[in-house]
mmCIF file of C-alpha atoms in Angstrom:
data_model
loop_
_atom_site.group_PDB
_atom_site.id
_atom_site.type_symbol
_atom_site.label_atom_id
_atom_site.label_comp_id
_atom_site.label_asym_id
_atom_site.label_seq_id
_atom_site.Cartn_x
_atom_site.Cartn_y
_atom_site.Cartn_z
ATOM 1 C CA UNK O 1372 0.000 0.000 0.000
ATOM 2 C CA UNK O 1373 1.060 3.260 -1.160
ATOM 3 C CA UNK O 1374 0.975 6.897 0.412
ATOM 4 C CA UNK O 1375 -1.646 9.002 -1.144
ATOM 5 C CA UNK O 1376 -1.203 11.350 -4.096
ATOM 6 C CA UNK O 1377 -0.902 15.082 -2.665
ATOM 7 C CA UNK O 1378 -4.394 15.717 -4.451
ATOM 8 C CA UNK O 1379 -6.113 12.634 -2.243
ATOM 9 C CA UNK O 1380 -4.360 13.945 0.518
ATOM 10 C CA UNK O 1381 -5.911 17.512 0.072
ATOM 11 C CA UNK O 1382 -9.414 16.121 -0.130
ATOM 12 C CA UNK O 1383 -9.377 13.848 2.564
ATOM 13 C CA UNK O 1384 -7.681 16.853 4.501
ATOM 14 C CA UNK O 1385 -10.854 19.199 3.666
ATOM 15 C CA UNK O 1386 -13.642 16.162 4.125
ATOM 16 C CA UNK O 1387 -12.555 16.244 7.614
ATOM 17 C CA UNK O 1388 -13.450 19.904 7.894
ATOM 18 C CA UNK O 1389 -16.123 20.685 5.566
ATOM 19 C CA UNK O 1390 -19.775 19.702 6.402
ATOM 20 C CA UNK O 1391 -23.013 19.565 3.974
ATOM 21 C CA UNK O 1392 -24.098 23.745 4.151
ATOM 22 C CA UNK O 1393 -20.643 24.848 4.074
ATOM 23 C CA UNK O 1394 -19.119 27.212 1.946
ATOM 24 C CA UNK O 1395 -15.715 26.533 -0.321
ATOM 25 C CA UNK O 1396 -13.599 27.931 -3.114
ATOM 26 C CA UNK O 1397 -11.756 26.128 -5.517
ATOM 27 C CA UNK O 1398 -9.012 29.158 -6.449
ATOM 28 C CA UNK O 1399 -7.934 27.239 -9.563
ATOM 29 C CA UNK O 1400 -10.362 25.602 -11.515
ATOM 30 C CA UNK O 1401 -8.640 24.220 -13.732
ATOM 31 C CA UNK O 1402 -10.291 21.171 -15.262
ATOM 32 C CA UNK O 1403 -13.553 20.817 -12.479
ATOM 33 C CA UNK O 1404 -11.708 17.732 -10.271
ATOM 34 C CA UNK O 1405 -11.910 20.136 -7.199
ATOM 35 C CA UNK O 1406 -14.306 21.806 -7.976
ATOM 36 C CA UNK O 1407 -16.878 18.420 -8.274
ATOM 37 C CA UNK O 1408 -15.376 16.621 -5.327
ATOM 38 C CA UNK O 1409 -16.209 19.951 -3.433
ATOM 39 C CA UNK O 1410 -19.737 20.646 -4.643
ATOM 40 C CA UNK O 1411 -20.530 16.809 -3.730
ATOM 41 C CA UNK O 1412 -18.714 17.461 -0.298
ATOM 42 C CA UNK O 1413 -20.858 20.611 0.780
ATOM 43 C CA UNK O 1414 -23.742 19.269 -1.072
ATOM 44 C CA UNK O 1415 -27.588 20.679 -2.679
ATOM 45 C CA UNK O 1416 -27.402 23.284 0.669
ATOM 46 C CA UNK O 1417 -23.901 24.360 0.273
ATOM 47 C CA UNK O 1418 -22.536 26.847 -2.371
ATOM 48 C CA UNK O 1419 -18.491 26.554 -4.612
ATOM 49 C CA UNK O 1420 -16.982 29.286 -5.973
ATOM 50 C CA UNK O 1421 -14.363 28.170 -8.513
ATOM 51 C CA UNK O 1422 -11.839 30.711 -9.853
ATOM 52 C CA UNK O 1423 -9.627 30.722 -13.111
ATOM 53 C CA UNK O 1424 -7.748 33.220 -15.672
ATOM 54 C CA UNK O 1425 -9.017 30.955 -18.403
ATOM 55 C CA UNK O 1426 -12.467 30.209 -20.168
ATOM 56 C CA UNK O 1427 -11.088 26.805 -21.044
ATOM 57 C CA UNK O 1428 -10.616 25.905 -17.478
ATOM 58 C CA UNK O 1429 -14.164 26.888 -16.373
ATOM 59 C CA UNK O 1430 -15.731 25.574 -19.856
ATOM 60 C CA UNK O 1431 -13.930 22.130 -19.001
ATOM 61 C CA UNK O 1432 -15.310 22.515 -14.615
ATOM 62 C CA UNK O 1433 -18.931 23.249 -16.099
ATOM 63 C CA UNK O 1434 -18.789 20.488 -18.527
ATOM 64 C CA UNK O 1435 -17.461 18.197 -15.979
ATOM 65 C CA UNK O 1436 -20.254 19.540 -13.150
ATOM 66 C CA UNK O 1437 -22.192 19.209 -16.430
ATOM 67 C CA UNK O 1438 -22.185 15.347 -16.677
ATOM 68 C CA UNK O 1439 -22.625 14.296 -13.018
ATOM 69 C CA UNK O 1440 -25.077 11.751 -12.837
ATOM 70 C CA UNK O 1441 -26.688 12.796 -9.465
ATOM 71 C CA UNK O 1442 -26.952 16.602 -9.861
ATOM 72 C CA UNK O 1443 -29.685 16.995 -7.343
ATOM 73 C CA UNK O 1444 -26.951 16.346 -4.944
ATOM 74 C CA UNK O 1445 -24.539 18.551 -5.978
ATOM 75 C CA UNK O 1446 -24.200 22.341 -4.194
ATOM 76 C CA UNK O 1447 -24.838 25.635 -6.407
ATOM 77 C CA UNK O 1448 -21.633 26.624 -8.240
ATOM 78 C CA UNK O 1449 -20.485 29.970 -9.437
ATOM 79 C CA UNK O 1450 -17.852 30.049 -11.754
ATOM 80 C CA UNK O 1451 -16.020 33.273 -11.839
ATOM 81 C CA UNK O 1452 -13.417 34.498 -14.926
ATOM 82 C CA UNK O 1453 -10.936 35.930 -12.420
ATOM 83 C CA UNK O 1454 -7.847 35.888 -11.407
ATOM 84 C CA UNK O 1455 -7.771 33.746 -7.624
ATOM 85 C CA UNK O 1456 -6.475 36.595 -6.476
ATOM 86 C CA UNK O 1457 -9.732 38.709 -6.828
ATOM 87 C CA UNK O 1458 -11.532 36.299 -5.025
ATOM 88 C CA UNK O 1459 -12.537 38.316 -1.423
ATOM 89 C CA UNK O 1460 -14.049 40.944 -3.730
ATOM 90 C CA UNK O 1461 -15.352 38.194 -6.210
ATOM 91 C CA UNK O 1462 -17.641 36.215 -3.531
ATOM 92 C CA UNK O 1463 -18.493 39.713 -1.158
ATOM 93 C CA UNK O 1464 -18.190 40.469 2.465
ATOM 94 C CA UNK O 1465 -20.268 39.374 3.225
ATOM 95 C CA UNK O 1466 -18.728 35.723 3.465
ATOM 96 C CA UNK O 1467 -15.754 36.493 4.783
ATOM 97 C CA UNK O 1468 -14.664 34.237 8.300
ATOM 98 C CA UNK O 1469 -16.977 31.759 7.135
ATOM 99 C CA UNK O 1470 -15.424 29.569 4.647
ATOM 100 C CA UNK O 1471 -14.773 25.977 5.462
ATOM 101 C CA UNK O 1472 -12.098 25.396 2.631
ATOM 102 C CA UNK O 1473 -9.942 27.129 0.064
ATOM 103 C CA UNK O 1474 -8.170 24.711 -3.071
ATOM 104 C CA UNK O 1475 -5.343 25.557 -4.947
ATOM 105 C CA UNK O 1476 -3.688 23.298 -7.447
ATOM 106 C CA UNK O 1477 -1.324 25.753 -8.981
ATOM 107 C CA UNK O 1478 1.241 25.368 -12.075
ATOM 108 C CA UNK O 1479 -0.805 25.243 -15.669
ATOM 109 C CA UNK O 1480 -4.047 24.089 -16.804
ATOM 110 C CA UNK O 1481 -3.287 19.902 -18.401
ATOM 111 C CA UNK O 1482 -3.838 19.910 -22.147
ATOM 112 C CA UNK O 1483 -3.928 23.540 -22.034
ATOM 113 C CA UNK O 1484 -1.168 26.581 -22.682
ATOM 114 C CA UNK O 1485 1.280 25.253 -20.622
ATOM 115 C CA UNK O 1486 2.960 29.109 -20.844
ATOM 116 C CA UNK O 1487 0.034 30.283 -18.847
ATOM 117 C CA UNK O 1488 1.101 29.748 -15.366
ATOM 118 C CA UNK O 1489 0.165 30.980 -11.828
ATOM 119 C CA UNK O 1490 2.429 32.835 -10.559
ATOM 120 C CA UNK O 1491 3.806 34.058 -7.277
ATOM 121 C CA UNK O 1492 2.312 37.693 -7.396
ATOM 122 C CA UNK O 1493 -0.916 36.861 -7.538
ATOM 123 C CA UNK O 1494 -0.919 33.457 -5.960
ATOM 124 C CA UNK O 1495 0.417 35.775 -2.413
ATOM 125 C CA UNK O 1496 -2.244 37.581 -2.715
ATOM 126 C CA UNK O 1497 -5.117 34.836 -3.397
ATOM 127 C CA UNK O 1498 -3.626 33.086 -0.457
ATOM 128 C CA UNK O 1499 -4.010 36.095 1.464
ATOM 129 C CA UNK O 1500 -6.908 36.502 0.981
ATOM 130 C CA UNK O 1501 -8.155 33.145 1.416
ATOM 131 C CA UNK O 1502 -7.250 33.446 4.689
ATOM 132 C CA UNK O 1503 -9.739 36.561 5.027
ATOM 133 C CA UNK O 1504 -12.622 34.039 4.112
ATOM 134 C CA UNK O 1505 -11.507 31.343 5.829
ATOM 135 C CA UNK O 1506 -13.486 30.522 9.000
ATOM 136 C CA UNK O 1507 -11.778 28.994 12.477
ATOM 137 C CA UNK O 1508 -11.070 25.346 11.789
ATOM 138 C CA UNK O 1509 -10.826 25.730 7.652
ATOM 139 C CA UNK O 1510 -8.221 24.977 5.776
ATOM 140 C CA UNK O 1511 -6.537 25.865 2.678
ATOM 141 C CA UNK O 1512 -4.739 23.418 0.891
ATOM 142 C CA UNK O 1513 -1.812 24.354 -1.937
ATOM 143 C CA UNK O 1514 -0.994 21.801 -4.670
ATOM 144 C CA UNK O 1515 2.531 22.854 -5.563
ATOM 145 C CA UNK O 1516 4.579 22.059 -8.604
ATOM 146 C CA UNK O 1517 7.999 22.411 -9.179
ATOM 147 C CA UNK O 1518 8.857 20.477 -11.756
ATOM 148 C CA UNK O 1519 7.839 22.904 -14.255
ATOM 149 C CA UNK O 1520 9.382 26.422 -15.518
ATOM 150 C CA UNK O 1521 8.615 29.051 -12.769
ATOM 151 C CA UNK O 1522 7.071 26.486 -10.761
ATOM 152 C CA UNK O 1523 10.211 25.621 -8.047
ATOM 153 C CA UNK O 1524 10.120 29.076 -7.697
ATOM 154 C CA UNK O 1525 6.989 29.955 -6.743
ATOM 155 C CA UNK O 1526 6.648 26.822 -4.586
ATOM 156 C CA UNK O 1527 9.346 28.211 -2.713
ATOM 157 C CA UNK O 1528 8.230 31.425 -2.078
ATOM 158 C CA UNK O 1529 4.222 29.924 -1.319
ATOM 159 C CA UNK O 1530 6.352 27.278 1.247
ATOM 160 C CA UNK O 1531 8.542 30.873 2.851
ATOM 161 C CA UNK O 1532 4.526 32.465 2.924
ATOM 162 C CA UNK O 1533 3.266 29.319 5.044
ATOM 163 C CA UNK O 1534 6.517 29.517 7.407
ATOM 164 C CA UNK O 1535 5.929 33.101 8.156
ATOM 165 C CA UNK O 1536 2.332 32.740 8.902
ATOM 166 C CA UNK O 1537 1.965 33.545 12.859
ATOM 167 C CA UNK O 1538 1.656 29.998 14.643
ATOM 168 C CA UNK O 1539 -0.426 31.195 17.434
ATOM 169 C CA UNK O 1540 -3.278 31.801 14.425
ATOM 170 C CA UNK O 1541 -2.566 29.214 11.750
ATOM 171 C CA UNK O 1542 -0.867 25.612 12.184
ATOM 172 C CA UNK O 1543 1.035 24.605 8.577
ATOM 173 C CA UNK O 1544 1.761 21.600 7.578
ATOM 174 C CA UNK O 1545 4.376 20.158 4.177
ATOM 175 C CA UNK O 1546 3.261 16.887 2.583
ATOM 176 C CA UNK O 1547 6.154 15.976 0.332
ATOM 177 C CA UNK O 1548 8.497 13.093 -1.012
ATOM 178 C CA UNK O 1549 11.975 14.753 0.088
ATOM 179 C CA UNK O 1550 14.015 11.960 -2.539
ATOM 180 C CA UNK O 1551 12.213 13.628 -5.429
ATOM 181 C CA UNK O 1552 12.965 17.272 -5.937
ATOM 182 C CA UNK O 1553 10.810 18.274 -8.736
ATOM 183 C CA UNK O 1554 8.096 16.448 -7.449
ATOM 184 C CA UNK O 1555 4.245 17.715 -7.032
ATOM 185 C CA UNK O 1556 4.134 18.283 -2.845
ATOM 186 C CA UNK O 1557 1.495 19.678 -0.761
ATOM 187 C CA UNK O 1558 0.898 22.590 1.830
ATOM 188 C CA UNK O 1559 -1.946 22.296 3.985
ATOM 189 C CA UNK O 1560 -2.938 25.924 6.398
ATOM 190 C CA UNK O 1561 -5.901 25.444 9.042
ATOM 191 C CA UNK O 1562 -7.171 28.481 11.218
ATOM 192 C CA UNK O 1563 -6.774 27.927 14.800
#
């Protein structure tokens, strides 16, 4: 028996947290994985907001949300053409301390433009602001990716943001295989 991949590992992480009714954000849409395992998580009561840069990436999430077979028991979605960054002023105030999770799977969109890239500008600030939403006992969990150009360096700058975050507030945690340099690895933030 294996160890899981660092994307089972972030949703087991956030089905421990997240209850039916909740509210959760997947910052990178990419191709709707997240974005479906969280709308089935939350479920018909609770509400998704899934962020991404590029109408392919949402096209692909609503075509996946699309062809669910049980969609009754899926929660609402609202897909937003935005950077992740934008996402406090994307979903209101009125949300803010009250989200249960926050996804990021950052690097490129598969079987996309693989020069479109997050990057560590905005992906600061879309963490940041995460945080702002996130209620006591969420978590945010960061699929890094440093096997591709730009991507060792802003895993290493997302992994100095989690260091720096004030202990008494957040607890941090790596999820990595340290033999393998370039490989995918996971940070994981909950709110004390």
């Amino acid at each position: 028996m294996g160890f899981l991949s660092i994307l089972s590992m972030a949703h087991k992480w956030i089905a421990e947290r997240v209850q039916p009714g909740d509210t959760v954000i997947d910052a990178t849409a990419g191709g709707g994985v997240d974005t479906l395992a969280l709308a089935e998580l939350v479920g018909p009561r609770g509400s998704v907001h899934a962020f991404d840069i590029q109408q392919d990436a949402l096209d692909r999430t609503r075509e996946r949300l699309n062809s669910y077979t049980h969609q009754d028991k899926l929660a609402q979605v609202e897909l937003h053409l935005a950077s992740h960054a934008h996402m406090a002023e994307a979903v209101g105030p009125s949300i803010a301390g009250t989200v249960a999770a926050v996804m990021f799977n950052l690097g490129y969109l598969p079987g996309g433009d693989e020069t479109v890239i997050t990057v560590p500008e905005t992906t600061i600030s879309a963490l940041d602001a995460a945080l702002s939403l996130l209620r006591r006992g969420g978590i945010v969990t960061i699929a890094l990716y440093p096997g591709h150009p730009g991507g060792a360096d802003e895993a290493a700058i997302v992994e100095g943001w989690a260091a720096a975050l004030p202990g008494a507030v957040y607890a941090a945690v790596l999820y990595r295989q340290p033999q393998r340099n370039t490989a995918p690895y996971l940070i994981a933030v909950e709110k004390r």
